[in-house]
């Protein structure tokens, strides 16, 4: 198995993806929200790019069957039910419902990698389960951090590095690492045992603290709280 | 001062460069060759993108006044005088001459960042002098690793991280680091005192060893052997 990671969230050429597993990561906060929401009983998540598209899709489903969630500039969107904090996505609100989600970076990323052989949703919350799933499929792996408005994201790459660490620890066979995945692995080793330090040093982490979302950082730094590995397929994210 | 680093060698938007100092780095081997060649007395280096352009430019100058140098797939180009090993670029061959240079990654990078306010050539060979020069100019800084055929390069980024370390150590005022420049700085800290390990682990380092250029790795890992900071301006690289 070869593991690569796309350090800058430019869309990869589609033909480079068709034989590879892709793991999309947006630690702060889209993929943490998605993993948590599915673990709390949401039936599916529809990641859409624009607010308009989210509102349109909500009109297509029976009233009360869908929750509108997401953010712009980290804040809940006007007229939406939920923002982009994992703690909002609890069983009482979600059970049996569909979530239509639009965020600045994360929801876009899924569409960039839609040509992947299988596409998993990764976060610290489900990292061990994602590692296990990648090894079961045993394809070459591309980790795709959603980044920060087109830029490199420290916290997403640290999470990617932890996924690499977990896969290497579990796998008996040698794993080939590219320069980029070696970089992510070294970053993870630097912040191992202190993920919050990486969040506090990252641009997006600092922005969230400034805007009053410090608690979300703690929530998104919880490791292996669920075995759910959501799958993105045909435009929709489901439990499997 | 803010320091950013472009982890993937895509051309930055020109308007993002006009107020910034840019340092181009291609440790293995173009910028190491350029710095060494200028330190050995080459009058100027003309970085060109194609072999054809190199041959055309050679015809424009008086016979014997220019040296043709560079590589394709790491090897000397047919009909050229020199390859891409620093040790070939010695005073006896170069003094008073112009070098027309074309390499796979490095020479292209200069043209990507030609809108920079000032553009310096960086390598381990002249790193302390580059740090000093950046602080003298005191503009925001973009470090531009040439990468590896469009991909992230471990050794270039480690060199960028060492430049950040040197600037931070010299500067009294606080330096703002982006997520990307924090990443480069952490990578440098990982390989501090053992640059050759970074080269041995990198894709391009391994390729060079496989092709018989191991000695070049040692030559390119020498730190601060010259105070020359070559400048790229109007398509040409000169001592200042």
Short mmCIF file of C-alpha atoms in Angstrom, two decimals:
data_model
loop_
_atom_site.label_atom_id
_atom_site.label_comp_id
_atom_site.label_asym_id
_atom_site.label_seq_id
_atom_site.Cartn_x
_atom_site.Cartn_y
_atom_site.Cartn_z
CA UNK A 1 0.00 0.00 0.00
CA UNK A 2 1.16 3.51 -0.80
CA UNK A 3 -0.13 6.43 1.25
CA UNK A 4 -0.10 9.94 -0.17
CA UNK A 5 -1.64 13.11 1.24
CA UNK A 6 -2.69 16.20 -0.68
CA UNK A 7 -1.18 18.99 1.41
CA UNK A 8 -3.00 21.72 -0.51
CA UNK A 9 -6.69 21.09 -1.28
CA UNK A 10 -6.57 21.40 -5.05
CA UNK A 11 -8.78 18.92 -6.91
CA UNK A 12 -6.63 15.92 -7.88
CA UNK A 13 -6.88 14.63 -11.49
CA UNK A 14 -9.85 12.19 -11.51
CA UNK A 15 -7.88 9.41 -13.19
CA UNK A 16 -5.42 9.45 -10.27
CA UNK A 17 -8.25 8.50 -7.91
CA UNK A 18 -10.13 5.63 -9.51
CA UNK A 19 -8.03 2.89 -7.92
CA UNK A 20 -7.49 4.62 -4.61
CA UNK A 21 -9.28 4.88 -1.30
CA UNK A 22 -9.72 8.53 -0.33
CA UNK A 23 -10.13 9.81 3.23
CA UNK A 24 -11.48 13.36 3.50
CA UNK A 25 -10.49 15.24 6.67
CA UNK A 26 -11.79 18.56 7.95
CA UNK A 27 -11.09 18.32 11.66
CA UNK A 28 -12.34 21.85 12.42
CA UNK A 29 -15.13 21.06 11.96
CA UNK A 30 -17.02 19.53 9.02
CA UNK A 31 -15.84 15.92 9.16
CA UNK A 32 -15.98 15.91 12.97
CA UNK A 33 -19.61 17.07 12.67
CA UNK A 34 -20.42 14.46 10.01
CA UNK A 35 -18.92 11.57 11.97
CA UNK A 36 -20.62 12.69 15.17
CA UNK A 37 -23.99 13.26 13.49
CA UNK A 38 -24.00 9.79 11.91
CA UNK A 39 -22.95 8.24 15.24
CA UNK A 40 -25.93 10.01 16.81
CA UNK A 41 -28.39 8.51 14.35
CA UNK A 42 -28.59 10.84 11.36
CA UNK A 43 -29.67 8.70 8.39
CA UNK A 44 -27.56 10.52 5.85
CA UNK A 45 -25.66 13.73 5.24
CA UNK A 46 -25.90 15.63 2.00
CA UNK A 47 -22.76 17.78 1.62
CA UNK A 48 -23.59 20.71 -0.66
CA UNK A 49 -21.44 23.61 -1.79
CA UNK A 50 -23.72 26.65 -1.64
CA UNK A 51 -26.34 27.97 0.78
CA UNK A 52 -28.81 28.24 -2.12
CA UNK A 53 -28.32 24.59 -3.00
CA UNK A 54 -28.90 23.61 0.64
CA UNK A 55 -32.19 25.54 0.72
CA UNK A 56 -33.28 24.05 -2.62
CA UNK A 57 -32.53 20.50 -1.49
CA UNK A 58 -34.47 21.07 1.74
CA UNK A 59 -37.56 21.96 -0.30
CA UNK A 60 -37.37 18.63 -2.16
CA UNK A 61 -37.89 16.49 0.95
CA UNK A 62 -40.97 16.09 3.19
CA UNK A 63 -41.22 18.85 5.79
CA UNK A 64 -39.54 17.90 9.06
CA UNK A 65 -37.47 15.08 7.55
CA UNK A 66 -34.34 17.17 6.98
CA UNK A 67 -32.12 19.34 9.14
CA UNK A 68 -30.25 22.27 7.58
CA UNK A 69 -26.75 22.66 9.03
CA UNK A 70 -23.49 24.43 8.35
CA UNK A 71 -21.57 27.68 8.58
CA UNK A 72 -20.24 30.70 6.81
CA UNK A 73 -17.37 32.52 8.55
CA UNK A 74 -17.72 29.86 11.27
CA UNK A 75 -21.25 31.03 12.19
CA UNK A 76 -24.65 29.39 11.75
CA UNK A 77 -26.31 30.41 8.49
CA UNK A 78 -29.47 32.51 8.72
CA UNK A 79 -32.57 30.32 8.51
CA UNK A 80 -30.62 27.11 9.17
CA UNK A 81 -31.41 24.72 12.04
CA UNK A 82 -27.87 24.04 13.20
CA UNK A 83 -24.39 25.55 12.93
CA UNK A 84 -21.15 23.61 12.62
CA UNK A 85 -20.46 22.51 16.22
CA UNK A 86 -20.43 18.75 16.85
CA UNK A 87 -22.31 19.21 20.12
CA UNK A 88 -25.38 20.51 18.25
CA UNK A 89 -25.71 17.24 16.35
CA UNK A 90 -27.30 15.08 19.04
CA UNK A 91 -29.59 12.06 18.82
CA UNK A 92 -32.75 13.87 19.96
CA UNK A 93 -32.52 16.29 17.05
CA UNK A 94 -31.21 13.91 14.42
CA UNK A 95 -32.61 10.43 14.81
CA UNK A 96 -34.10 9.22 11.53
CA UNK A 97 -33.36 12.49 9.78
CA UNK A 98 -31.29 13.63 6.84
CA UNK A 99 -28.81 16.49 7.32
CA UNK A 100 -28.19 18.94 4.49
CA UNK A 101 -24.79 20.44 5.27
CA UNK A 102 -22.81 23.29 3.72
CA UNK A 103 -19.49 24.49 5.12
CA UNK A 104 -16.65 26.64 3.79
CA UNK A 105 -14.07 23.92 3.17
CA UNK A 106 -15.22 20.45 4.10
CA UNK A 107 -18.32 19.91 1.99
CA UNK A 108 -16.47 21.16 -1.11
CA UNK A 109 -13.69 18.62 -0.58
CA UNK A 110 -16.02 15.64 -1.10
CA UNK A 111 -16.87 16.84 -4.57
CA UNK A 112 -13.16 17.32 -5.42
CA UNK A 113 -12.48 13.63 -4.77
CA UNK A 114 -15.73 12.08 -5.96
CA UNK A 115 -13.82 9.86 -8.43
CA UNK A 116 -12.22 7.89 -5.57
CA UNK A 117 -12.73 4.11 -5.47
CA UNK A 118 -14.20 4.50 -2.01
CA UNK A 119 -14.38 7.73 -0.03
CA UNK A 120 -14.37 7.73 3.77
CA UNK A 121 -14.98 10.53 6.24
CA UNK A 122 -12.11 10.88 8.71
CA UNK A 123 -11.63 12.80 11.95
CA UNK A 124 -9.96 12.20 15.30
CA UNK A 125 -13.34 10.94 16.55
CA UNK A 126 -13.21 7.80 14.38
CA UNK A 127 -9.55 7.53 13.45
CA UNK A 128 -8.87 3.96 14.56
CA UNK A 129 -11.94 2.70 12.70
CA UNK A 130 -10.89 4.55 9.54
CA UNK A 131 -7.40 3.01 9.72
CA UNK A 132 -8.94 -0.46 10.05
CA UNK A 133 -11.28 0.14 7.11
CA UNK A 134 -8.42 1.37 4.87
CA UNK A 135 -6.48 -1.80 5.66
CA UNK A 136 -9.50 -4.01 4.91
CA UNK A 137 -9.83 -2.48 1.45
CA UNK A 138 -6.04 -2.51 0.99
CA UNK A 139 -5.95 -0.05 -1.91
CA UNK A 140 -3.47 2.77 -2.26
CA UNK A 141 -4.65 5.64 -0.11
CA UNK A 142 -4.98 9.36 -0.70
CA UNK A 143 -5.64 11.45 2.39
CA UNK A 144 -7.39 14.67 1.43
CA UNK A 145 -7.32 17.43 4.07
CA UNK A 146 -9.96 20.03 3.23
CA UNK A 147 -7.55 22.81 4.13
CA UNK A 148 -8.42 26.36 4.85
CA UNK A 149 -9.89 28.28 1.93
CA UNK A 150 -7.44 26.64 -0.45
CA UNK A 151 -4.49 26.78 1.95
CA UNK A 152 -2.60 24.15 3.92
CA UNK A 153 -4.22 23.30 7.25
CA UNK A 154 -2.04 22.28 10.18
CA UNK A 155 -4.75 20.44 12.13
CA UNK A 156 -6.06 18.45 9.14
CA UNK A 157 -2.54 17.36 8.23
CA UNK A 158 -1.76 16.33 11.82
CA UNK A 159 -4.92 14.19 11.72
CA UNK A 160 -3.76 12.71 8.40
CA UNK A 161 -0.41 11.96 10.03
CA UNK A 162 -2.13 10.15 12.88
CA UNK A 163 -4.05 8.04 10.36
CA UNK A 164 -0.73 7.10 8.75
CA UNK A 165 0.69 6.19 12.18
CA UNK A 166 -2.31 3.96 12.94
CA UNK A 167 -2.15 2.20 9.58
CA UNK A 168 1.59 1.59 9.88
CA UNK A 169 1.19 0.20 13.40
CA UNK A 170 -1.56 -2.22 12.35
CA UNK A 171 -0.13 -3.35 9.02
CA UNK A 172 2.41 -6.13 8.79
CA UNK A 173 3.46 -5.37 5.21
CA UNK A 174 5.63 -2.35 4.40
CA UNK A 175 3.78 0.88 3.63
CA UNK A 176 5.24 3.24 1.02
CA UNK A 177 5.15 6.88 2.05
CA UNK A 178 5.55 9.83 -0.31
CA UNK A 179 7.43 12.97 0.76
CA UNK A 180 4.06 14.53 1.61
CA UNK A 181 2.86 11.65 3.77
CA UNK A 182 6.23 11.56 5.56
CA UNK A 183 5.69 15.25 6.28
CA UNK A 184 2.23 14.59 7.74
CA UNK A 185 3.57 11.73 9.85
CA UNK A 186 6.36 13.91 11.27
CA UNK A 187 3.84 16.67 12.07
CA UNK A 188 1.69 14.15 13.92
CA UNK A 189 4.69 12.91 15.91
CA UNK A 190 5.38 16.53 16.93
CA UNK A 191 1.86 16.97 18.37
CA UNK A 192 1.25 13.41 19.59
CA UNK A 193 -0.33 13.59 23.02
CA UNK A 194 -1.14 17.29 22.62
CA UNK A 195 -3.48 17.78 19.69
CA UNK A 196 -4.92 20.90 21.29
CA UNK A 197 -1.52 22.56 20.90
CA UNK A 198 -1.76 21.99 17.13
CA UNK A 199 -5.27 23.48 17.13
CA UNK A 200 -4.13 26.48 19.18
CA UNK A 201 -1.27 27.14 16.77
CA UNK A 202 -3.31 26.74 13.58
CA UNK A 203 -4.90 29.66 11.76
CA UNK A 204 -8.34 28.11 11.80
CA UNK A 205 -8.09 27.03 15.44
CA UNK A 206 -7.21 30.59 16.43
CA UNK A 207 -10.11 31.94 14.36
CA UNK A 208 -12.56 29.59 16.08
CA UNK A 209 -11.31 30.59 19.54
CA UNK A 210 -11.62 34.27 18.61
CA UNK A 211 -15.21 33.67 17.52
CA UNK A 212 -16.19 31.88 20.73
CA UNK A 213 -15.94 28.23 19.67
CA UNK A 214 -13.12 27.08 21.97
CA UNK A 215 -15.25 24.22 23.29
CA UNK A 216 -15.53 22.82 19.75
CA UNK A 217 -11.76 22.41 19.66
CA UNK A 218 -11.91 20.10 22.68
CA UNK A 219 -14.82 18.20 21.14
CA UNK A 220 -12.97 17.74 17.83
CA UNK A 221 -9.79 16.54 19.60
CA UNK A 222 -11.48 13.49 21.15
CA UNK A 223 -9.88 10.34 19.74
CA UNK A 224 -11.74 7.13 18.82
CA UNK A 225 -15.08 7.88 20.43
CA UNK A 226 -16.91 5.98 17.67
CA UNK A 227 -16.34 3.11 15.21
CA UNK A 228 -18.53 4.70 12.55
CA UNK A 229 -16.77 5.21 9.20
CA UNK A 230 -19.14 7.26 7.05
CA UNK A 231 -18.91 6.68 3.30
CA UNK A 232 -19.44 9.31 0.58
CA UNK A 233 -21.04 7.76 -2.50
CA UNK A 234 -23.19 9.27 -5.28
CA UNK A 235 -23.22 12.64 -3.57
CA UNK A 236 -24.46 11.36 -0.20
CA UNK A 237 -22.74 10.38 3.06
CA UNK A 238 -24.10 7.36 4.94
CA UNK A 239 -23.00 5.09 7.78
CA UNK A 240 -21.70 2.54 5.24
CA UNK B 1 7.24 40.19 9.12
CA UNK B 2 5.08 37.28 8.01
CA UNK B 3 6.70 34.17 6.58
CA UNK B 4 4.73 31.85 4.34
CA UNK B 5 5.93 28.88 2.31
CA UNK B 6 4.31 27.40 -0.79
CA UNK B 7 4.34 23.68 -0.01
CA UNK B 8 3.26 22.71 -3.52
CA UNK B 9 5.00 24.53 -6.39
CA UNK B 10 1.95 25.98 -8.11
CA UNK B 11 2.46 29.49 -9.47
CA UNK B 12 1.18 31.97 -6.86
CA UNK B 13 -1.11 34.80 -8.04
CA UNK B 14 1.22 37.62 -9.19
CA UNK B 15 -0.54 40.28 -7.12
CA UNK B 16 0.23 38.28 -3.97
CA UNK B 17 3.96 38.69 -4.65
CA UNK B 18 4.54 42.34 -5.48
CA UNK B 19 5.20 43.41 -1.88
CA UNK B 20 7.00 40.26 -0.81
CA UNK B 21 10.53 38.95 -0.84
CA UNK B 22 10.63 35.51 -2.45
CA UNK B 23 13.30 32.86 -1.80
CA UNK B 24 13.42 30.06 -4.36
CA UNK B 25 14.80 26.75 -3.09
CA UNK B 26 15.73 23.64 -5.06
CA UNK B 27 18.23 21.95 -2.78
CA UNK B 28 18.67 18.90 -5.04
CA UNK B 29 20.17 20.48 -7.02
CA UNK B 30 19.39 23.63 -9.05
CA UNK B 31 19.70 26.33 -6.41
CA UNK B 32 22.72 24.60 -4.84
CA UNK B 33 24.34 24.65 -8.29
CA UNK B 34 23.43 28.31 -8.87
CA UNK B 35 24.77 29.49 -5.51
CA UNK B 36 27.94 27.46 -5.93
CA UNK B 37 28.49 28.60 -9.52
CA UNK B 38 28.15 32.28 -8.60
CA UNK B 39 30.46 31.79 -5.61
CA UNK B 40 33.01 30.29 -8.04
CA UNK B 41 32.94 33.32 -10.30
CA UNK B 42 30.17 32.78 -12.86
CA UNK B 43 29.07 36.26 -14.01
CA UNK B 44 25.41 35.37 -14.35
CA UNK B 45 23.04 32.44 -14.65
CA UNK B 46 20.22 32.39 -17.15
CA UNK B 47 17.54 29.96 -15.91
CA UNK B 48 15.55 28.74 -18.91
CA UNK B 49 12.70 26.27 -19.10
CA UNK B 50 13.41 24.17 -22.20
CA UNK B 51 16.48 22.58 -23.76
CA UNK B 52 15.64 24.31 -27.07
CA UNK B 53 15.58 27.71 -25.38
CA UNK B 54 18.96 26.98 -23.76
CA UNK B 55 20.49 26.13 -27.15
CA UNK B 56 18.93 29.22 -28.77
CA UNK B 57 20.24 31.52 -26.04
CA UNK B 58 23.72 30.01 -26.37
CA UNK B 59 23.75 30.98 -30.06
CA UNK B 60 23.04 34.62 -29.17
CA UNK B 61 26.27 35.13 -27.21
CA UNK B 62 29.91 35.18 -28.41
CA UNK B 63 31.37 31.69 -28.75
CA UNK B 64 33.12 30.56 -25.57
CA UNK B 65 31.44 33.15 -23.32
CA UNK B 66 28.63 30.86 -22.15
CA UNK B 67 28.45 27.46 -20.50
CA UNK B 68 25.42 25.23 -21.11
CA UNK B 69 24.37 23.36 -17.98
CA UNK B 70 21.49 21.36 -16.58
CA UNK B 71 19.73 18.02 -16.54
CA UNK B 72 16.82 15.95 -17.68
CA UNK B 73 16.01 12.88 -15.56
CA UNK B 74 18.98 13.96 -13.40
CA UNK B 75 21.48 13.41 -16.25
CA UNK B 76 23.56 15.85 -18.29
CA UNK B 77 21.78 16.91 -21.48
CA UNK B 78 23.30 15.81 -24.78
CA UNK B 79 25.51 18.54 -26.24
CA UNK B 80 25.67 20.48 -22.94
CA UNK B 81 28.93 21.37 -21.19
CA UNK B 82 27.89 20.52 -17.64
CA UNK B 83 25.26 18.50 -15.80
CA UNK B 84 23.59 19.51 -12.53
CA UNK B 85 26.21 18.59 -9.90
CA UNK B 86 27.61 21.48 -7.86
CA UNK B 87 31.12 20.03 -8.08
CA UNK B 88 31.18 20.56 -11.85
CA UNK B 89 30.72 24.31 -11.44
CA UNK B 90 34.26 25.29 -10.46
CA UNK B 91 36.19 28.52 -10.92
CA UNK B 92 38.49 27.23 -13.68
CA UNK B 93 35.52 26.48 -15.91
CA UNK B 94 33.30 29.40 -14.96
CA UNK B 95 35.29 32.51 -14.24
CA UNK B 96 33.97 35.44 -16.27
CA UNK B 97 31.38 33.29 -18.00
CA UNK B 98 27.61 33.18 -18.22
CA UNK B 99 25.81 29.91 -17.45
CA UNK B 100 22.66 28.99 -19.36
CA UNK B 101 20.88 26.51 -17.10
CA UNK B 102 17.81 24.32 -17.58
CA UNK B 103 16.63 21.82 -14.97
CA UNK B 104 13.40 19.91 -14.39
CA UNK B 105 12.07 21.87 -11.41
CA UNK B 106 14.33 24.68 -10.27
CA UNK B 107 14.67 26.88 -13.34
CA UNK B 108 10.88 26.81 -13.86
CA UNK B 109 10.28 28.04 -10.31
CA UNK B 110 12.00 31.39 -10.93
CA UNK B 111 9.54 32.19 -13.68
CA UNK B 112 6.57 31.26 -11.43
CA UNK B 113 7.59 33.92 -8.90
CA UNK B 114 8.98 36.59 -11.21
CA UNK B 115 6.50 39.15 -9.79
CA UNK B 116 8.25 39.09 -6.39
CA UNK B 117 9.56 42.39 -4.98
CA UNK B 118 12.99 40.82 -4.76
CA UNK B 119 13.82 37.20 -5.53
CA UNK B 120 16.73 35.44 -3.85
CA UNK B 121 18.29 32.06 -4.52
CA UNK B 122 18.40 29.91 -1.40
CA UNK B 123 20.13 26.64 -0.50
CA UNK B 124 21.86 25.18 2.54
CA UNK B 125 25.13 26.50 1.08
CA UNK B 126 24.18 30.15 1.69
CA UNK B 127 21.36 29.92 4.21
CA UNK B 128 22.68 32.26 6.89
CA UNK B 129 23.39 34.95 4.30
CA UNK B 130 19.88 34.58 2.84
CA UNK B 131 18.34 34.95 6.31
CA UNK B 132 20.37 38.13 6.90
CA UNK B 133 19.34 39.56 3.53
CA UNK B 134 15.63 38.86 4.16
CA UNK B 135 15.87 40.70 7.47
CA UNK B 136 17.63 43.68 5.86
CA UNK B 137 14.79 44.07 3.36
CA UNK B 138 12.20 43.37 6.08
CA UNK B 139 9.31 42.60 3.73
CA UNK B 140 6.88 39.74 4.16
CA UNK B 141 8.52 36.60 2.88
CA UNK B 142 7.34 33.80 0.63
CA UNK B 143 9.59 30.75 0.52
CA UNK B 144 9.10 28.89 -2.75
CA UNK B 145 10.39 25.30 -2.82
CA UNK B 146 10.65 24.14 -6.42
CA UNK B 147 9.24 20.76 -5.47
CA UNK B 148 9.43 17.62 -7.46
CA UNK B 149 7.57 17.71 -10.79
CA UNK B 150 4.71 19.60 -9.19
CA UNK B 151 4.77 17.65 -5.93
CA UNK B 152 5.81 18.49 -2.39
CA UNK B 153 9.54 18.06 -1.77
CA UNK B 154 10.76 17.03 1.67
CA UNK B 155 14.31 18.36 1.31
CA UNK B 156 13.29 21.76 -0.09
CA UNK B 157 10.79 22.24 2.71
CA UNK B 158 13.33 21.26 5.38
CA UNK B 159 15.64 23.90 3.90
CA UNK B 160 12.78 26.42 4.02
CA UNK B 161 12.23 25.47 7.66
CA UNK B 162 15.88 26.10 8.44
CA UNK B 163 15.62 29.54 6.83
CA UNK B 164 12.65 30.27 9.11
CA UNK B 165 14.67 29.11 12.13
CA UNK B 166 17.58 31.38 11.21
CA UNK B 167 15.34 34.40 10.67
CA UNK B 168 13.50 33.85 13.95
CA UNK B 169 16.79 33.51 15.85
CA UNK B 170 18.21 36.73 14.40
CA UNK B 171 15.08 38.88 14.54
CA UNK B 172 14.10 40.72 17.71
CA UNK B 173 10.53 41.48 16.58
CA UNK B 174 7.88 38.75 16.47
CA UNK B 175 7.59 36.81 13.21
CA UNK B 176 4.13 35.66 12.09
CA UNK B 177 4.08 32.10 10.77
CA UNK B 178 1.31 30.60 8.66
CA UNK B 179 0.23 26.97 9.12
CA UNK B 180 2.49 26.08 6.17
CA UNK B 181 5.57 27.84 7.56
CA UNK B 182 4.98 26.23 10.97
CA UNK B 183 4.93 22.90 9.15
CA UNK B 184 8.27 23.64 7.45
CA UNK B 185 9.80 24.75 10.74
CA UNK B 186 8.71 21.54 12.49
CA UNK B 187 10.13 19.46 9.63
CA UNK B 188 13.44 21.27 9.98
CA UNK B 189 13.50 20.65 13.72
CA UNK B 190 12.99 16.94 13.01
CA UNK B 191 16.06 16.76 10.75
CA UNK B 192 18.24 19.36 12.48
CA UNK B 193 21.76 18.01 12.70
CA UNK B 194 21.01 15.26 10.18
CA UNK B 195 20.03 16.79 6.86
CA UNK B 196 21.33 13.75 5.02
CA UNK B 197 18.61 11.68 6.67
CA UNK B 198 15.99 13.96 5.09
CA UNK B 199 17.70 13.57 1.70
CA UNK B 200 17.86 9.79 2.09
CA UNK B 201 14.15 9.64 2.91
CA UNK B 202 13.02 11.96 0.12
CA UNK B 203 11.83 10.72 -3.25
CA UNK B 204 14.27 12.88 -5.16
CA UNK B 205 17.19 12.04 -2.86
CA UNK B 206 16.55 8.33 -3.40
CA UNK B 207 16.34 8.87 -7.17
CA UNK B 208 19.69 10.67 -7.20
CA UNK B 209 21.36 7.91 -5.17
CA UNK B 210 19.91 5.29 -7.53
CA UNK B 211 21.35 7.20 -10.49
CA UNK B 212 24.83 7.46 -9.00
CA UNK B 213 24.78 11.00 -7.57
CA UNK B 214 25.16 10.21 -3.86
CA UNK B 215 28.15 12.55 -3.59
CA UNK B 216 25.95 15.46 -4.72
CA UNK B 217 23.75 14.93 -1.66
CA UNK B 218 26.73 15.51 0.62
CA UNK B 219 27.74 18.57 -1.41
CA UNK B 220 24.22 20.04 -1.24
CA UNK B 221 23.99 19.45 2.54
CA UNK B 222 26.93 21.74 3.35
CA UNK B 223 25.70 24.67 5.42
CA UNK B 224 26.88 28.29 5.09
CA UNK B 225 29.89 27.74 2.88
CA UNK B 226 29.34 31.10 1.15
CA UNK B 227 27.83 34.53 1.83
CA UNK B 228 26.68 34.96 -1.77
CA UNK B 229 22.94 35.65 -2.13
CA UNK B 230 22.19 35.50 -5.84
CA UNK B 231 19.31 37.67 -7.05
CA UNK B 232 16.88 36.83 -9.88
CA UNK B 233 15.85 39.98 -11.74
CA UNK B 234 14.60 40.51 -15.31
CA UNK B 235 15.09 36.86 -16.15
CA UNK B 236 18.74 36.70 -15.03
CA UNK B 237 20.47 35.59 -11.81
CA UNK B 238 23.46 37.62 -10.63
CA UNK B 239 25.55 37.96 -7.48
CA UNK B 240 23.48 40.98 -6.40
#
